[in-house]
Amino acid sequence: MVQKLIILSALVAAASAVAVLPGPVYPGLAGIHGLPGLPALSPLPALPALPALTKIAAPVLPAITKIAAPLAVAKVAVPEPYDPNPQYSFSYDVHDGTTGDVKNQQEVRSGDVVQGAYSLIEPDGTRRIVEYTADPVHGFNAIVRREPIAVKAVAPIAKVLAPAPLLHAPVIAKAIPAISALPALPALPGLALPGPLSPYHG
């Protein structure tokens, strides 16, 4: 904003400045030609007249309009409805065999008195059970117990003995009776064979 004011005042000063120009003759040189030892100087020709300077008005800048910021709307907090005797109860149970996540919780509230319990399986395999109460007179109180988890009895696995290695018995060759030659087949009449039949014969 200050920069704009400086520029504006410089423009106004430049527009209102008056130029002072010398007259058509140089009056200071008129008496110089009479000095001893110097040649006489002829008077200088008159300078042509300069056109009159026109004053240029400072540019008119548009007025800067300030826009007011929108007014903030005050929100009035509406009080929530008051329940002099709040009541609720809830419970949940998780038993995930794949991840081992086993836990549960139940809680009951009647007015300002809360009673509940939760349990979970700890990494060492015990179950932690927490029973708690809360009221305006005694505050929050909890009782923590730990119980071992009943381990399922697993039947012992019978040991399977590996069979004894087999001893190789001597190979006994059985004699296969020789097959006697088959009798020749009788020739069929009218059928002449060209020669021996062989799959490799061309």
PDB file of C-alpha atoms in Angstrom:
ATOM      1  CA  MET A   1       0.000   0.000   0.000  1.00  0.00           C
ATOM      2  CA  VAL A   2       2.878   2.362   0.837  1.00  0.00           C
ATOM      3  CA  GLN A   3       4.459   1.575  -2.511  1.00  0.00           C
ATOM      4  CA  LYS A   4       1.294   2.665  -4.313  1.00  0.00           C
ATOM      5  CA  LEU A   5       1.239   5.952  -2.416  1.00  0.00           C
ATOM      6  CA  ILE A   6       4.885   6.684  -3.315  1.00  0.00           C
ATOM      7  CA  ILE A   7       4.235   5.981  -7.005  1.00  0.00           C
ATOM      8  CA  LEU A   8       1.102   8.126  -6.968  1.00  0.00           C
ATOM      9  CA  SER A   9       2.897  11.079  -5.304  1.00  0.00           C
ATOM     10  CA  ALA A  10       5.795  10.802  -7.820  1.00  0.00           C
ATOM     11  CA  LEU A  11       3.300  10.982 -10.700  1.00  0.00           C
ATOM     12  CA  VAL A  12       1.592  14.020  -9.186  1.00  0.00           C
ATOM     13  CA  ALA A  13       4.948  15.771  -8.641  1.00  0.00           C
ATOM     14  CA  ALA A  14       6.044  15.079 -12.230  1.00  0.00           C
ATOM     15  CA  ALA A  15       2.745  16.362 -13.620  1.00  0.00           C
ATOM     16  CA  SER A  16       2.840  19.599 -11.649  1.00  0.00           C
ATOM     17  CA  ALA A  17       6.524  20.414 -12.358  1.00  0.00           C
ATOM     18  CA  VAL A  18       7.163  23.589 -14.373  1.00  0.00           C
ATOM     19  CA  ALA A  19      10.086  23.604 -16.796  1.00  0.00           C
ATOM     20  CA  VAL A  20      12.217  26.798 -16.778  1.00  0.00           C
ATOM     21  CA  LEU A  21      13.777  27.338 -20.205  1.00  0.00           C
ATOM     22  CA  PRO A  22      16.245  30.101 -21.215  1.00  0.00           C
ATOM     23  CA  GLY A  23      14.971  32.935 -23.348  1.00  0.00           C
ATOM     24  CA  PRO A  24      15.687  33.230 -27.067  1.00  0.00           C
ATOM     25  CA  VAL A  25      18.968  35.193 -26.533  1.00  0.00           C
ATOM     26  CA  TYR A  26      21.809  34.445 -24.151  1.00  0.00           C
ATOM     27  CA  PRO A  27      21.973  37.610 -22.137  1.00  0.00           C
ATOM     28  CA  GLY A  28      25.028  36.498 -20.159  1.00  0.00           C
ATOM     29  CA  LEU A  29      27.175  36.483 -23.333  1.00  0.00           C
ATOM     30  CA  ALA A  30      26.222  39.959 -24.559  1.00  0.00           C
ATOM     31  CA  GLY A  31      28.920  41.830 -22.634  1.00  0.00           C
ATOM     32  CA  ILE A  32      31.707  39.376 -23.303  1.00  0.00           C
ATOM     33  CA  HIS A  33      32.809  40.816 -26.674  1.00  0.00           C
ATOM     34  CA  GLY A  34      34.269  43.950 -25.067  1.00  0.00           C
ATOM     35  CA  LEU A  35      36.969  42.198 -23.029  1.00  0.00           C
ATOM     36  CA  PRO A  36      40.545  43.127 -23.930  1.00  0.00           C
ATOM     37  CA  GLY A  37      42.566  40.466 -25.690  1.00  0.00           C
ATOM     38  CA  LEU A  38      39.549  38.599 -26.963  1.00  0.00           C
ATOM     39  CA  PRO A  39      38.175  38.865 -30.429  1.00  0.00           C
ATOM     40  CA  ALA A  40      34.787  40.391 -30.691  1.00  0.00           C
ATOM     41  CA  LEU A  41      31.995  37.854 -30.738  1.00  0.00           C
ATOM     42  CA  SER A  42      28.970  38.275 -32.797  1.00  0.00           C
ATOM     43  CA  PRO A  43      25.729  37.827 -30.994  1.00  0.00           C
ATOM     44  CA  LEU A  44      24.280  34.291 -31.171  1.00  0.00           C
ATOM     45  CA  PRO A  45      21.269  33.733 -33.315  1.00  0.00           C
ATOM     46  CA  ALA A  46      17.983  33.504 -31.527  1.00  0.00           C
ATOM     47  CA  LEU A  47      16.748  30.018 -30.709  1.00  0.00           C
ATOM     48  CA  PRO A  48      13.503  29.016 -32.212  1.00  0.00           C
ATOM     49  CA  ALA A  49      10.579  29.231 -29.880  1.00  0.00           C
ATOM     50  CA  LEU A  50       9.676  25.963 -28.187  1.00  0.00           C
ATOM     51  CA  PRO A  51       6.122  24.840 -28.151  1.00  0.00           C
ATOM     52  CA  ALA A  52       4.295  25.472 -24.946  1.00  0.00           C
ATOM     53  CA  LEU A  53       4.368  22.587 -22.474  1.00  0.00           C
ATOM     54  CA  THR A  54       1.084  21.038 -21.793  1.00  0.00           C
ATOM     55  CA  LYS A  55       0.417  19.903 -18.292  1.00  0.00           C
ATOM     56  CA  ILE A  56      -0.671  16.318 -18.177  1.00  0.00           C
ATOM     57  CA  ALA A  57      -3.031  15.543 -15.393  1.00  0.00           C
ATOM     58  CA  ALA A  58      -2.167  12.603 -13.194  1.00  0.00           C
ATOM     59  CA  PRO A  59      -3.997   9.500 -14.252  1.00  0.00           C
ATOM     60  CA  VAL A  60      -7.155   8.950 -12.375  1.00  0.00           C
ATOM     61  CA  LEU A  61      -6.908   5.621 -10.646  1.00  0.00           C
ATOM     62  CA  PRO A  62     -10.068   3.770  -9.803  1.00  0.00           C
ATOM     63  CA  ALA A  63     -10.992   3.993  -6.191  1.00  0.00           C
ATOM     64  CA  ILE A  64     -10.092   0.908  -4.230  1.00  0.00           C
ATOM     65  CA  THR A  65     -13.163  -0.463  -2.603  1.00  0.00           C
ATOM     66  CA  LYS A  66     -12.739  -2.362   0.547  1.00  0.00           C
ATOM     67  CA  ILE A  67     -14.985  -5.354   0.836  1.00  0.00           C
ATOM     68  CA  ALA A  68     -15.950  -6.152   4.347  1.00  0.00           C
ATOM     69  CA  ALA A  69     -15.330  -9.706   5.481  1.00  0.00           C
ATOM     70  CA  PRO A  70     -18.509 -11.683   5.993  1.00  0.00           C
ATOM     71  CA  LEU A  71     -19.681 -11.589   9.537  1.00  0.00           C
ATOM     72  CA  ALA A  72     -19.162 -14.763  11.504  1.00  0.00           C
ATOM     73  CA  VAL A  73     -22.382 -16.321  12.570  1.00  0.00           C
ATOM     74  CA  ALA A  74     -22.238 -17.235  16.200  1.00  0.00           C
ATOM     75  CA  LYS A  75     -23.424 -20.764  16.863  1.00  0.00           C
ATOM     76  CA  VAL A  76     -25.432 -21.128  19.957  1.00  0.00           C
ATOM     77  CA  ALA A  77     -24.717 -24.383  21.751  1.00  0.00           C
ATOM     78  CA  VAL A  78     -27.929 -26.211  22.375  1.00  0.00           C
ATOM     79  CA  PRO A  79     -27.721 -28.263  25.531  1.00  0.00           C
ATOM     80  CA  GLU A  80     -28.219 -31.979  25.047  1.00  0.00           C
ATOM     81  CA  PRO A  81     -31.245 -33.447  26.689  1.00  0.00           C
ATOM     82  CA  TYR A  82     -30.413 -34.506  30.231  1.00  0.00           C
ATOM     83  CA  ASP A  83     -31.311 -37.996  31.376  1.00  0.00           C
ATOM     84  CA  PRO A  84     -31.316 -38.068  35.190  1.00  0.00           C
ATOM     85  CA  ASN A  85     -31.224 -41.877  35.255  1.00  0.00           C
ATOM     86  CA  PRO A  86     -29.206 -43.218  32.276  1.00  0.00           C
ATOM     87  CA  GLN A  87     -29.529 -46.944  31.586  1.00  0.00           C
ATOM     88  CA  TYR A  88     -27.718 -49.286  29.221  1.00  0.00           C
ATOM     89  CA  SER A  89     -26.205 -52.723  28.977  1.00  0.00           C
ATOM     90  CA  PHE A  90     -23.977 -54.370  26.383  1.00  0.00           C
ATOM     91  CA  SER A  91     -21.804 -57.400  25.872  1.00  0.00           C
ATOM     92  CA  TYR A  92     -19.605 -58.984  23.218  1.00  0.00           C
ATOM     93  CA  ASP A  93     -17.630 -62.179  22.791  1.00  0.00           C
ATOM     94  CA  VAL A  94     -14.751 -62.908  20.390  1.00  0.00           C
ATOM     95  CA  HIS A  95     -13.355 -66.395  19.827  1.00  0.00           C
ATOM     96  CA  ASP A  96     -11.090 -66.567  16.763  1.00  0.00           C
ATOM     97  CA  GLY A  97      -9.336 -69.927  16.539  1.00  0.00           C
ATOM     98  CA  THR A  98      -7.021 -68.939  13.685  1.00  0.00           C
ATOM     99  CA  THR A  99      -5.477 -65.909  15.433  1.00  0.00           C
ATOM    100  CA  GLY A 100      -5.974 -67.063  19.016  1.00  0.00           C
ATOM    101  CA  ASP A 101      -7.928 -63.898  19.865  1.00  0.00           C
ATOM    102  CA  VAL A 102     -10.260 -64.878  22.697  1.00  0.00           C
ATOM    103  CA  LYS A 103     -11.936 -62.133  24.758  1.00  0.00           C
ATOM    104  CA  ASN A 104     -15.313 -60.966  26.051  1.00  0.00           C
ATOM    105  CA  GLN A 105     -16.905 -58.104  27.957  1.00  0.00           C
ATOM    106  CA  GLN A 106     -20.239 -57.238  29.520  1.00  0.00           C
ATOM    107  CA  GLU A 107     -21.308 -54.010  31.228  1.00  0.00           C
ATOM    108  CA  VAL A 108     -24.495 -52.660  32.838  1.00  0.00           C
ATOM    109  CA  ARG A 109     -25.276 -49.103  33.895  1.00  0.00           C
ATOM    110  CA  SER A 110     -28.147 -47.959  36.073  1.00  0.00           C
ATOM    111  CA  GLY A 111     -27.993 -44.244  36.907  1.00  0.00           C
ATOM    112  CA  ASP A 112     -24.493 -43.443  38.154  1.00  0.00           C
ATOM    113  CA  VAL A 113     -23.591 -47.048  39.025  1.00  0.00           C
ATOM    114  CA  VAL A 114     -21.685 -49.130  36.469  1.00  0.00           C
ATOM    115  CA  GLN A 115     -20.847 -52.826  36.842  1.00  0.00           C
ATOM    116  CA  GLY A 116     -18.983 -54.968  34.360  1.00  0.00           C
ATOM    117  CA  ALA A 117     -16.355 -57.567  33.636  1.00  0.00           C
ATOM    118  CA  TYR A 118     -14.022 -58.543  30.820  1.00  0.00           C
ATOM    119  CA  SER A 119     -11.633 -61.392  30.183  1.00  0.00           C
ATOM    120  CA  LEU A 120      -8.888 -62.234  27.718  1.00  0.00           C
ATOM    121  CA  ILE A 121      -6.246 -64.867  27.083  1.00  0.00           C
ATOM    122  CA  GLU A 122      -2.743 -63.631  27.871  1.00  0.00           C
ATOM    123  CA  PRO A 123       0.383 -64.697  25.953  1.00  0.00           C
ATOM    124  CA  ASP A 124       1.433 -67.071  28.751  1.00  0.00           C
ATOM    125  CA  GLY A 125      -1.808 -69.029  28.298  1.00  0.00           C
ATOM    126  CA  THR A 126      -3.671 -67.816  31.380  1.00  0.00           C
ATOM    127  CA  ARG A 127      -7.059 -66.139  31.319  1.00  0.00           C
ATOM    128  CA  ARG A 128      -7.178 -62.679  32.910  1.00  0.00           C
ATOM    129  CA  ILE A 129     -10.588 -61.788  34.354  1.00  0.00           C
ATOM    130  CA  VAL A 130     -11.298 -58.221  35.480  1.00  0.00           C
ATOM    131  CA  GLU A 131     -14.502 -57.426  37.380  1.00  0.00           C
ATOM    132  CA  TYR A 132     -15.138 -53.729  37.998  1.00  0.00           C
ATOM    133  CA  THR A 133     -17.640 -51.328  39.533  1.00  0.00           C
ATOM    134  CA  ALA A 134     -17.872 -47.542  39.432  1.00  0.00           C
ATOM    135  CA  ASP A 135     -20.109 -45.177  41.388  1.00  0.00           C
ATOM    136  CA  PRO A 136     -19.942 -41.596  42.724  1.00  0.00           C
ATOM    137  CA  VAL A 137     -19.265 -42.699  46.302  1.00  0.00           C
ATOM    138  CA  HIS A 138     -16.501 -45.321  45.885  1.00  0.00           C
ATOM    139  CA  GLY A 139     -15.107 -44.379  42.456  1.00  0.00           C
ATOM    140  CA  PHE A 140     -13.706 -47.061  40.134  1.00  0.00           C
ATOM    141  CA  ASN A 141     -12.742 -50.391  41.686  1.00  0.00           C
ATOM    142  CA  ALA A 142     -11.454 -53.463  39.866  1.00  0.00           C
ATOM    143  CA  ILE A 143     -10.645 -56.991  40.935  1.00  0.00           C
ATOM    144  CA  VAL A 144      -8.189 -58.869  38.695  1.00  0.00           C
ATOM    145  CA  ARG A 145      -7.924 -62.670  38.706  1.00  0.00           C
ATOM    146  CA  ARG A 146      -5.894 -65.092  36.641  1.00  0.00           C
ATOM    147  CA  GLU A 147      -6.961 -68.623  35.894  1.00  0.00           C
ATOM    148  CA  PRO A 148      -5.124 -71.343  34.016  1.00  0.00           C
ATOM    149  CA  ILE A 149      -6.902 -72.486  30.904  1.00  0.00           C
ATOM    150  CA  ALA A 150      -8.150 -76.066  30.982  1.00  0.00           C
ATOM    151  CA  VAL A 151      -5.861 -77.953  28.647  1.00  0.00           C
ATOM    152  CA  LYS A 152      -7.574 -80.573  26.537  1.00  0.00           C
ATOM    153  CA  ALA A 153      -6.238 -84.027  27.276  1.00  0.00           C
ATOM    154  CA  VAL A 154      -4.597 -85.337  24.178  1.00  0.00           C
ATOM    155  CA  ALA A 155      -4.321 -89.096  23.808  1.00  0.00           C
ATOM    156  CA  PRO A 156      -0.693 -90.166  23.645  1.00  0.00           C
ATOM    157  CA  ILE A 157       0.473 -90.974  20.190  1.00  0.00           C
ATOM    158  CA  ALA A 158       1.504 -94.588  19.840  1.00  0.00           C
ATOM    159  CA  LYS A 159       4.996 -94.998  18.565  1.00  0.00           C
ATOM    160  CA  VAL A 160       5.131 -96.860  15.315  1.00  0.00           C
ATOM    161  CA  LEU A 161       8.126 -99.090  15.014  1.00  0.00           C
ATOM    162  CA  ALA A 162       9.784 -99.246  11.664  1.00  0.00           C
ATOM    163  CA  PRO A 163       9.579-102.697  10.128  1.00  0.00           C
ATOM    164  CA  ALA A 164      12.748-104.745  10.230  1.00  0.00           C
ATOM    165  CA  PRO A 165      14.738-104.661   7.013  1.00  0.00           C
ATOM    166  CA  LEU A 166      13.963-107.536   4.688  1.00  0.00           C
ATOM    167  CA  LEU A 167      16.749-109.900   3.937  1.00  0.00           C
ATOM    168  CA  HIS A 168      17.136-110.749   0.306  1.00  0.00           C
ATOM    169  CA  ALA A 169      16.313-114.364  -0.288  1.00  0.00           C
ATOM    170  CA  PRO A 170      18.244-116.185  -2.971  1.00  0.00           C
ATOM    171  CA  VAL A 171      16.548-115.993  -6.332  1.00  0.00           C
ATOM    172  CA  ILE A 172      15.303-119.370  -7.379  1.00  0.00           C
ATOM    173  CA  ALA A 173      14.749-119.743 -11.095  1.00  0.00           C
ATOM    174  CA  LYS A 174      11.736-121.742 -11.985  1.00  0.00           C
ATOM    175  CA  ALA A 175      12.007-123.834 -15.004  1.00  0.00           C
ATOM    176  CA  ILE A 176       9.474-122.950 -17.623  1.00  0.00           C
ATOM    177  CA  PRO A 177       8.493-125.940 -19.739  1.00  0.00           C
ATOM    178  CA  ALA A 178       9.455-125.568 -23.369  1.00  0.00           C
ATOM    179  CA  ILE A 179       6.606-124.986 -25.752  1.00  0.00           C
ATOM    180  CA  SER A 180       6.561-127.466 -28.551  1.00  0.00           C
ATOM    181  CA  ALA A 181       6.365-126.206 -32.096  1.00  0.00           C
ATOM    182  CA  LEU A 182       2.916-125.602 -33.415  1.00  0.00           C
ATOM    183  CA  PRO A 183       1.761-127.842 -36.271  1.00  0.00           C
ATOM    184  CA  ALA A 184       1.818-126.208 -39.706  1.00  0.00           C
ATOM    185  CA  LEU A 185      -1.416-124.779 -40.964  1.00  0.00           C
ATOM    186  CA  PRO A 186      -2.925-126.335 -44.051  1.00  0.00           C
ATOM    187  CA  ALA A 187      -2.690-124.273 -47.252  1.00  0.00           C
ATOM    188  CA  LEU A 188      -5.850-122.680 -48.484  1.00  0.00           C
ATOM    189  CA  PRO A 189      -6.762-123.528 -52.051  1.00  0.00           C
ATOM    190  CA  GLY A 190      -6.662-120.689 -54.603  1.00  0.00           C
ATOM    191  CA  LEU A 191      -4.710-118.392 -52.405  1.00  0.00           C
ATOM    192  CA  ALA A 192      -1.115-117.865 -53.350  1.00  0.00           C
ATOM    193  CA  LEU A 193       1.103-115.745 -51.216  1.00  0.00           C
ATOM    194  CA  PRO A 194       3.674-113.614 -53.036  1.00  0.00           C
ATOM    195  CA  GLY A 195       6.468-114.263 -50.619  1.00  0.00           C
ATOM    196  CA  PRO A 196       7.341-114.047 -46.980  1.00  0.00           C
ATOM    197  CA  LEU A 197       5.294-111.447 -45.070  1.00  0.00           C
ATOM    198  CA  SER A 198       7.387-109.127 -43.063  1.00  0.00           C
ATOM    199  CA  PRO A 199       6.669-105.662 -41.839  1.00  0.00           C
ATOM    200  CA  TYR A 200      10.122-104.603 -42.970  1.00  0.00           C
ATOM    201  CA  HIS A 201       9.809-106.136 -46.416  1.00  0.00           C
ATOM    202  CA  GLY A 202       9.193-103.530 -49.052  1.00  0.00           C
TER     203      GLY A 202
END
